[in-house]
């Protein structure tokens, strides 16, 4: 469906789930930096969960990217991640930018803070953007009265 050119902020790109916008953000970041952030969030590696048989997913090395990778990888194509990795990535955003090791059983000793994935300031900004997806954007059906909900539609 044709429409007018639209100027969008990064917040709008997330809120409206704009594929064109996410590609433009990725292009401005550059492939090397994009791959670095993908790996900092733990994609392509096991999370360390206390279960056997975890799959690391698959993230191609930047040297192996094709000409279209900068367009499909930011949209979640051309790589694989597990649901646990995805939850762990969102947890890093929720936890002030610190990565976490997921656990399925209660720990006797509190877990040490994980590695810094992004700054606390960036974590706060992205949390607000993800809340906007649910409050005002394409994820509005996920609203729960009385709760703050953050999310991202696909």
Coordinates of N, CA, C and O in Angstrom, one line a residue:
X1 N 0.8 -1.2 0.0 CA 0.0 0.0 0.0 C 0.9 1.2 0.0 O 1.7 1.4 0.9
X2 N 0.8 2.1 -1.0 CA 1.6 3.3 -1.1 C 1.3 4.3 0.0 O 0.1 4.4 0.5
X3 N 2.3 5.0 0.5 CA 2.1 6.0 1.5 C 3.2 7.1 1.4 O 4.2 6.9 0.7
X4 N 3.0 8.2 2.0 CA 4.0 9.3 1.9 C 5.2 8.9 2.7 O 5.2 8.0 3.5
X5 N 6.3 9.6 2.3 CA 7.6 9.4 3.0 C 7.3 9.8 4.5 O 6.6 10.8 4.8
X6 N 7.9 9.1 5.4 CA 7.7 9.3 6.8 C 9.0 9.5 7.5 O 9.9 8.6 7.3
X7 N 9.2 10.5 8.3 CA 10.4 10.7 9.1 C 10.2 10.1 10.4 O 9.2 10.4 11.1
X8 N 11.0 9.2 10.8 CA 10.9 8.4 12.1 C 12.1 8.5 12.9 O 13.2 8.5 12.4
X9 N 11.9 8.6 14.2 CA 13.0 8.5 15.2 C 13.2 7.0 15.4 O 12.4 6.2 15.0
X10 N 14.3 6.7 16.1 CA 14.5 5.3 16.5 C 13.4 4.8 17.3 O 13.0 3.6 17.2
X11 N 12.9 5.6 18.2 CA 11.7 5.2 19.0 C 10.6 4.8 18.1 O 9.9 3.8 18.4
X12 N 10.3 5.6 17.1 CA 9.2 5.3 16.2 C 9.5 4.0 15.4 O 8.5 3.3 15.1
X13 N 10.7 3.8 15.0 CA 11.1 2.6 14.3 C 10.7 1.4 15.1 O 10.1 0.4 14.6
X14 N 11.0 1.4 16.4 CA 10.7 0.3 17.3 C 9.2 0.2 17.5 O 8.6 -0.9 17.4
X15 N 8.6 1.3 17.8 CA 7.1 1.4 18.1 C 6.3 0.9 17.0 O 5.3 0.2 17.2
X16 N 6.7 1.2 15.8 CA 5.9 0.8 14.6 C 6.4 -0.4 13.9 O 5.9 -0.8 12.8
X17 N 7.5 -1.0 14.4 CA 8.1 -2.2 13.8 C 8.4 -2.0 12.4 O 8.1 -2.8 11.5
X18 N 9.2 -0.9 12.1 CA 9.5 -0.5 10.7 C 10.8 -1.3 10.2 O 11.9 -1.0 10.7
X19 N 10.6 -2.2 9.3 CA 11.7 -2.9 8.7 C 12.7 -1.9 8.0 O 13.9 -2.1 8.1
X20 N 12.2 -1.0 7.2 CA 13.0 0.0 6.5 C 13.8 0.8 7.6 O 15.0 1.0 7.4
X21 N 13.2 1.2 8.6 CA 13.8 2.0 9.7 C 14.9 1.2 10.3 O 16.0 1.7 10.6
X22 N 14.7 -0.1 10.7 CA 15.7 -0.9 11.4 C 16.9 -1.1 10.4 O 18.1 -1.1 10.9
X23 N 16.7 -1.3 9.1 CA 17.8 -1.4 8.2 C 18.6 -0.1 8.2 O 19.8 -0.2 8.2
X24 N 17.9 1.0 8.1 CA 18.7 2.3 8.1 C 19.5 2.5 9.4 O 20.6 3.0 9.3
X25 N 18.9 2.1 10.5 CA 19.7 2.2 11.8 C 20.9 1.3 11.7 O 22.0 1.7 12.1
X26 N 20.7 0.0 11.2 CA 21.8 -0.9 11.1 C 22.9 -0.4 10.1 O 24.1 -0.5 10.4
X27 N 22.5 0.2 9.0 CA 23.5 0.7 8.1 C 24.3 1.9 8.7 O 25.5 2.0 8.4
X28 N 23.6 2.7 9.5 CA 24.3 3.8 10.1 C 25.3 3.3 11.2 O 26.4 3.9 11.4
X29 N 24.9 2.2 11.8 CA 25.8 1.6 12.8 C 27.0 0.9 12.2 O 28.1 1.0 12.7
X30 N 26.7 0.2 11.1 CA 27.8 -0.5 10.4 C 27.8 -2.0 10.8 O 27.5 -2.3 11.9
X31 N 28.2 -2.8 9.8 CA 28.2 -4.2 10.1 C 29.1 -4.7 11.2 O 28.7 -5.6 12.0
X32 N 30.3 -4.2 11.3 CA 31.2 -4.6 12.3 C 30.7 -4.3 13.7 O 30.7 -5.2 14.6
X33 N 30.2 -3.1 13.9 CA 29.6 -2.7 15.2 C 28.3 -3.5 15.5 O 28.1 -3.9 16.6
X34 N 27.5 -3.7 14.5 CA 26.3 -4.5 14.7 C 26.6 -5.9 15.1 O 26.0 -6.4 16.1
X35 N 27.6 -6.6 14.5 CA 27.9 -7.9 14.9 C 28.5 -7.9 16.3 O 28.2 -8.8 17.2
X36 N 29.3 -6.9 16.7 CA 29.8 -6.7 18.0 C 28.7 -6.7 19.1 O 28.7 -7.4 20.1
X37 N 27.7 -5.9 18.8 CA 26.5 -5.8 19.8 C 25.7 -7.1 19.8 O 25.3 -7.5 20.9
X38 N 25.5 -7.7 18.7 CA 24.8 -9.0 18.7 C 25.6 -10.0 19.6 O 24.9 -10.7 20.4
X39 N 26.9 -10.1 19.5 CA 27.7 -11.0 20.3 C 27.7 -10.5 21.8 O 27.7 -11.4 22.7
X40 N 27.8 -9.2 22.0 CA 27.8 -8.8 23.4 C 26.5 -9.2 24.2 O 26.6 -9.4 25.4
X41 N 25.4 -9.3 23.5 CA 24.2 -9.7 24.1 C 24.1 -11.2 24.2 O 23.2 -11.8 24.8
X42 N 25.2 -11.9 23.8 CA 25.3 -13.4 24.0 C 24.7 -14.2 22.9 O 24.7 -15.5 23.0
X43 N 24.3 -13.6 21.8 CA 23.7 -14.4 20.7 C 24.9 -15.2 20.0 O 26.0 -14.6 19.8
X44 N 24.7 -16.4 19.7 CA 25.7 -17.2 19.0 C 26.5 -18.0 20.1 O 27.4 -18.7 19.7
X45 N 26.2 -17.9 21.4 CA 26.8 -18.6 22.4 C 25.8 -19.2 23.4 O 24.7 -18.7 23.4
X46 N 26.1 -20.2 24.1 CA 25.2 -20.7 25.1 C 25.1 -19.7 26.2 O 26.1 -19.0 26.5
X47 N 24.0 -19.7 26.9 CA 23.8 -18.8 28.0 C 24.4 -19.2 29.3 O 24.6 -18.4 30.2
X48 N 24.7 -20.5 29.4 CA 25.2 -21.1 30.7 C 24.1 -21.5 31.6 O 24.4 -21.8 32.8
X49 N 22.9 -21.7 31.1 CA 21.8 -22.1 31.9 C 22.1 -23.5 32.5 O 22.9 -24.3 31.9
X50 N 21.6 -23.8 33.7 CA 21.9 -25.0 34.4 C 21.0 -26.2 33.9 O 20.3 -26.9 34.7
X51 N 21.1 -26.4 32.6 CA 20.4 -27.5 31.9 C 21.4 -28.1 30.9 O 22.2 -27.3 30.4
X52 N 21.2 -29.3 30.5 CA 22.1 -29.9 29.5 C 21.5 -29.7 28.1 O 20.3 -29.5 28.0
X53 N 22.3 -29.7 27.1 CA 21.9 -29.7 25.7 C 21.5 -28.4 25.1 O 20.8 -28.3 24.1
X54 N 22.0 -27.3 25.7 CA 21.6 -26.0 25.2 C 22.3 -25.7 23.8 O 23.5 -26.0 23.7
X55 N 21.6 -25.2 22.9 CA 22.1 -24.8 21.6 C 22.6 -23.4 21.6 O 21.9 -22.5 22.1
X56 N 23.7 -23.1 20.9 CA 24.2 -21.8 20.9 C 23.6 -20.9 19.9 O 23.8 -19.6 19.9
X57 N 22.7 -21.4 19.0 CA 22.2 -20.6 17.9 C 23.3 -20.4 16.9 O 24.4 -21.0 17.0
X58 N 23.1 -19.5 16.0 CA 24.1 -19.3 14.9 C 24.1 -17.8 14.5 O 23.1 -17.3 14.1
X59 N 25.3 -17.2 14.6 CA 25.5 -15.8 14.2 C 26.7 -15.9 13.3 O 27.8 -16.2 13.7
X60 N 26.4 -15.5 12.0 CA 27.6 -15.5 11.1 C 28.6 -14.5 11.4 O 28.3 -13.3 11.8
X61 N 29.9 -14.8 11.3 CA 31.0 -13.8 11.5 C 30.8 -12.7 10.4 O 30.4 -13.0 9.3
X62 N 31.2 -11.5 10.8 CA 31.0 -10.4 9.8 C 31.7 -10.7 8.5 O 31.2 -10.3 7.4
X63 N 32.9 -11.3 8.5 CA 33.6 -11.7 7.3 C 32.8 -12.5 6.4 O 33.0 -12.6 5.2
X64 N 31.8 -13.3 6.9 CA 31.0 -14.2 6.1 C 29.7 -13.6 5.7 O 28.8 -14.2 5.0
X65 N 29.4 -12.3 6.0 CA 28.2 -11.7 5.6 C 28.1 -11.5 4.1 O 29.2 -11.2 3.5
X66 N 26.9 -11.6 3.5 CA 26.7 -11.3 2.1 C 26.4 -9.8 2.0 O 26.2 -9.1 3.0
X67 N 26.1 -9.4 0.7 CA 25.7 -8.0 0.5 C 24.4 -7.6 1.1 O 24.1 -6.5 1.4
X68 N 23.5 -8.6 1.4 CA 22.2 -8.4 1.9 C 22.1 -8.6 3.4 O 21.1 -8.3 4.0
X69 N 23.2 -9.0 4.0 CA 23.2 -9.3 5.5 C 22.9 -8.1 6.3 O 22.2 -8.2 7.3
X70 N 23.4 -6.9 6.0 CA 23.1 -5.7 6.8 C 21.6 -5.4 6.8 O 21.1 -4.7 7.6
X71 N 20.9 -5.9 5.8 CA 19.4 -5.7 5.7 C 18.6 -6.8 6.4 O 17.6 -6.5 7.0
X72 N 19.1 -8.1 6.3 CA 18.3 -9.1 6.9 C 18.6 -9.5 8.3 O 17.7 -9.8 9.1
X73 N 19.9 -9.4 8.7 CA 20.2 -9.7 10.1 C 19.5 -8.8 11.1 O 19.0 -9.3 12.1
X74 N 19.5 -7.5 11.0 CA 18.8 -6.7 12.0 C 17.3 -7.0 12.1 O 16.7 -6.7 13.1
X75 N 16.7 -7.7 11.1 CA 15.3 -8.0 11.2 C 15.1 -9.5 11.7 O 14.0 -10.0 11.8
X76 N 16.3 -10.1 12.1 CA 16.2 -11.4 12.7 C 16.3 -12.6 11.7 O 16.0 -13.7 12.0
X77 N 16.7 -12.2 10.4 CA 16.9 -13.3 9.4 C 18.4 -13.4 9.2 O 19.1 -12.5 9.4
X78 N 18.8 -14.7 8.8 CA 20.2 -14.9 8.6 C 21.0 -15.3 9.8 O 22.2 -15.4 9.8
X79 N 20.3 -15.4 10.9 CA 20.9 -15.8 12.2 C 19.8 -16.6 13.0 O 18.6 -16.5 12.7
X80 N 20.2 -17.4 13.9 CA 19.3 -18.1 14.8 C 19.6 -17.8 16.2 O 20.8 -17.7 16.6
X81 N 18.6 -17.6 17.0 CA 18.7 -17.4 18.5 C 17.7 -18.3 19.1 O 16.6 -18.6 18.6
X82 N 18.0 -18.7 20.3 CA 17.0 -19.6 21.1 C 16.1 -18.6 21.9 O 16.5 -17.5 22.2
X83 N 14.9 -19.1 22.3 CA 14.1 -18.3 23.2 C 14.8 -17.9 24.5 O 14.6 -16.8 25.0
X84 N 15.6 -18.8 25.0 CA 16.3 -18.5 26.2 C 17.3 -17.4 26.0 O 17.5 -16.5 26.8
X85 N 18.0 -17.4 24.9 CA 18.9 -16.3 24.5 C 18.2 -15.0 24.4 O 18.6 -13.9 24.9
X86 N 17.0 -15.0 23.8 CA 16.2 -13.8 23.6 C 15.8 -13.3 25.0 O 15.9 -12.1 25.2
X87 N 15.3 -14.2 25.8 CA 14.9 -13.7 27.2 C 16.1 -13.2 27.9 O 15.9 -12.2 28.7
X88 N 17.2 -13.8 27.8 CA 18.4 -13.3 28.5 C 18.8 -11.9 27.9 O 19.2 -11.0 28.7
X89 N 18.7 -11.7 26.6 CA 19.0 -10.4 26.1 C 18.0 -9.3 26.6 O 18.5 -8.2 27.0
X90 N 16.7 -9.6 26.7 CA 15.8 -8.7 27.2 C 16.1 -8.4 28.7 O 15.9 -7.3 29.2
X91 N 16.5 -9.5 29.4 CA 16.9 -9.3 30.8 C 18.0 -8.3 31.0 O 18.1 -7.5 32.0
X92 N 19.0 -8.4 30.1 CA 20.1 -7.4 30.2 C 19.6 -6.0 30.0 O 20.1 -5.1 30.7
X93 N 18.7 -5.8 29.2 CA 18.1 -4.4 29.0 C 17.4 -4.0 30.3 O 17.5 -2.9 30.8
X94 N 16.6 -5.0 30.9 CA 15.8 -4.7 32.1 C 16.7 -4.5 33.3 O 16.3 -3.8 34.2
X95 N 17.9 -5.1 33.3 CA 18.8 -5.1 34.4 C 19.9 -4.0 34.3 O 21.0 -4.2 34.8
X96 N 19.6 -2.9 33.7 CA 20.5 -1.8 33.7 C 21.7 -2.0 32.8 O 22.7 -1.4 32.9
X97 N 21.6 -2.9 31.8 CA 22.6 -3.2 30.8 C 23.5 -4.3 31.2 O 24.5 -4.6 30.5
X98 N 23.3 -5.0 32.3 CA 24.1 -6.1 32.7 C 23.5 -7.5 32.2 O 22.4 -7.7 32.4
X99 N 24.4 -8.3 31.6 CA 24.0 -9.6 31.2 C 23.7 -10.5 32.4 O 24.1 -10.2 33.5
X100 N 23.0 -11.5 32.2 CA 22.6 -12.5 33.2 C 22.8 -13.9 32.7 O 22.8 -14.2 31.5
X101 N 23.0 -14.8 33.7 CA 23.0 -16.2 33.4 C 21.7 -16.8 33.9 O 21.4 -16.7 35.1
X102 N 20.9 -17.3 33.0 CA 19.6 -17.8 33.4 C 19.7 -19.1 34.3 O 20.7 -19.8 34.0
X103 N 18.8 -19.3 35.2 CA 18.8 -20.5 36.0 C 17.3 -21.0 36.1 O 16.4 -20.2 36.1
X104 N 17.2 -22.3 36.1 CA 15.9 -22.9 36.2 C 15.6 -23.4 37.7 O 14.5 -23.8 38.0
X105 N 16.6 -23.3 38.5 CA 16.4 -23.7 39.9 C 16.9 -22.5 40.8 O 17.7 -21.7 40.4
X106 N 16.4 -22.5 42.0 CA 16.7 -21.5 42.9 C 18.2 -21.6 43.3 O 18.7 -22.7 43.6
X107 N 18.9 -20.5 43.4 CA 20.3 -20.5 43.7 C 20.5 -20.3 45.2 O 19.7 -19.5 45.8
X108 N 21.4 -21.0 45.8 CA 21.7 -20.8 47.3 C 22.4 -19.5 47.5 O 22.3 -18.9 48.6
X109 N 23.2 -19.1 46.5 CA 24.0 -17.9 46.6 C 23.6 -16.9 45.5 O 23.4 -17.3 44.4
X110 N 23.4 -15.6 45.9 CA 22.9 -14.7 44.8 C 24.0 -14.7 43.7 O 25.2 -14.8 43.9
X111 N 23.5 -14.6 42.5 CA 24.3 -14.5 41.3 C 25.1 -13.2 41.3 O 24.6 -12.1 41.7
X112 N 26.4 -13.2 40.9 CA 27.2 -12.0 40.7 C 26.7 -11.3 39.5 O 26.1 -11.9 38.6
X113 N 26.8 -9.9 39.6 CA 26.4 -9.2 38.4 C 27.1 -9.6 37.1 O 28.3 -10.0 37.2
X114 N 26.4 -9.7 36.1 CA 27.0 -10.2 34.8 C 27.8 -9.1 34.1 O 27.9 -8.0 34.6
X115 N 28.3 -9.4 32.9 CA 29.1 -8.4 32.2 C 28.2 -7.3 31.7 O 27.0 -7.4 31.5
X116 N 28.8 -6.1 31.6 CA 28.2 -4.9 31.0 C 28.0 -5.1 29.5 O 28.9 -5.3 28.8
X117 N 26.7 -5.2 29.1 CA 26.4 -5.4 27.7 C 26.2 -4.0 27.0 O 26.7 -3.7 25.9
X118 N 25.5 -3.1 27.7 CA 25.2 -1.7 27.3 C 25.3 -0.9 28.5 O 25.2 -1.4 29.7
X119 N 25.4 0.4 28.4 CA 25.4 1.3 29.5 C 24.0 1.4 30.2 O 23.0 1.0 29.6
X120 N 24.1 1.7 31.5 CA 22.8 1.9 32.2 C 21.9 2.9 31.6 O 20.7 2.8 31.5
X121 N 22.5 4.0 31.0 CA 21.7 5.0 30.4 C 21.0 4.5 29.1 O 19.8 4.7 28.9
X122 N 21.8 3.7 28.3 CA 21.2 3.1 27.1 C 20.1 2.1 27.5 O 19.1 2.1 26.8
X123 N 20.4 1.4 28.5 CA 19.4 0.4 29.0 C 18.1 1.1 29.3 O 17.0 0.7 29.0
X124 N 18.2 2.2 30.0 CA 17.0 3.0 30.4 C 16.2 3.5 29.2 O 15.0 3.5 29.1
X125 N 17.0 4.0 28.2 CA 16.4 4.6 27.0 C 15.6 3.5 26.3 O 14.5 3.6 25.8
X126 N 16.3 2.3 26.1 CA 15.7 1.2 25.3 C 14.5 0.6 26.1 O 13.5 0.3 25.5
X127 N 14.6 0.6 27.4 CA 13.4 0.1 28.2 C 12.2 1.0 27.9 O 11.1 0.5 27.7
X128 N 12.4 2.3 27.9 CA 11.4 3.3 27.6 C 10.8 3.1 26.2 O 9.6 3.1 26.0
X129 N 11.7 2.8 25.3 CA 11.2 2.6 23.9 C 10.4 1.3 23.8 O 9.4 1.3 23.1
X130 N 10.8 0.3 24.5 CA 10.1 -1.0 24.4 C 8.7 -0.9 25.1 O 7.8 -1.5 24.8
X131 N 8.7 0.0 26.2 CA 7.4 0.3 26.8 C 6.5 1.0 25.8 O 5.3 0.8 25.8
X132 N 7.1 1.9 25.0 CA 6.3 2.6 24.0 C 5.7 1.7 23.0 O 4.6 2.0 22.5
X133 N 6.4 0.6 22.7 CA 5.8 -0.3 21.7 C 4.5 -0.9 22.2 O 3.5 -1.0 21.4
X134 N 4.4 -1.1 23.5 CA 3.2 -1.7 24.1 C 2.2 -0.6 24.4 O 1.0 -0.7 24.1
X135 N 2.6 0.5 24.9 CA 1.7 1.6 25.3 C 1.1 2.3 24.1 O -0.1 2.7 24.2
X136 N 1.9 2.5 23.1 CA 1.4 3.4 22.0 C 1.5 2.7 20.6 O 1.1 3.3 19.6
X137 N 2.2 1.6 20.5 CA 2.6 1.1 19.2 C 2.0 -0.2 18.8 O 0.9 -0.6 19.2
X138 N 2.7 -1.0 18.0 CA 2.2 -2.2 17.4 C 2.0 -3.3 18.4 O 1.4 -4.3 18.1
X139 N 2.4 -3.2 19.7 CA 2.2 -4.2 20.7 C 1.1 -3.9 21.7 O 1.1 -4.4 22.8
X140 N 0.2 -3.0 21.3 CA -0.8 -2.5 22.2 C -1.7 -3.6 22.8 O -2.2 -3.5 23.9
X141 N -1.8 -4.8 22.1 CA -2.6 -5.9 22.7 C -1.9 -6.6 23.9 O -2.6 -7.3 24.5
X142 N -0.7 -6.3 24.1 CA 0.0 -6.8 25.3 C -0.2 -6.0 26.5 O 0.4 -6.4 27.6
X143 N -0.9 -4.9 26.5 CA -1.1 -4.1 27.7 C -1.8 -4.9 28.8 O -2.7 -5.7 28.5
X144 N -1.4 -4.7 30.0 CA -2.0 -5.4 31.2 C -2.3 -4.2 32.1 O -1.4 -3.6 32.7
X145 N -3.6 -4.0 32.4 CA -4.0 -2.9 33.3 C -3.3 -3.0 34.7 O -3.2 -4.1 35.2
X146 N -2.7 -1.9 35.1 CA -2.0 -1.9 36.4 C -0.5 -2.4 36.3 O 0.2 -2.3 37.4
X147 N 0.0 -2.7 35.2 CA 1.4 -3.2 35.0 C 2.0 -2.4 33.9 O 1.4 -2.0 32.9
X148 N 3.4 -2.2 34.1 CA 4.2 -1.7 33.0 C 4.7 -2.8 32.2 O 5.3 -3.8 32.7
X149 N 4.4 -2.8 30.9 CA 4.8 -3.9 30.0 C 5.7 -3.3 28.9 O 5.4 -2.3 28.3
X150 N 6.8 -4.0 28.6 CA 7.6 -3.6 27.5 C 7.7 -4.8 26.5 O 7.5 -6.0 26.9
X151 N 7.8 -4.5 25.2 CA 7.9 -5.6 24.3 C 8.3 -5.1 22.9 O 8.6 -4.0 22.7
X152 N 8.3 -6.1 22.0 CA 8.7 -5.8 20.6 C 7.9 -6.7 19.7 O 7.9 -7.9 19.9
X153 N 7.2 -6.2 18.7 CA 6.5 -7.0 17.8 C 7.5 -7.3 16.6 O 8.5 -6.7 16.5
X154 N 7.1 -8.3 15.8 CA 8.0 -8.8 14.8 C 7.5 -8.4 13.4 O 6.4 -8.1 13.1

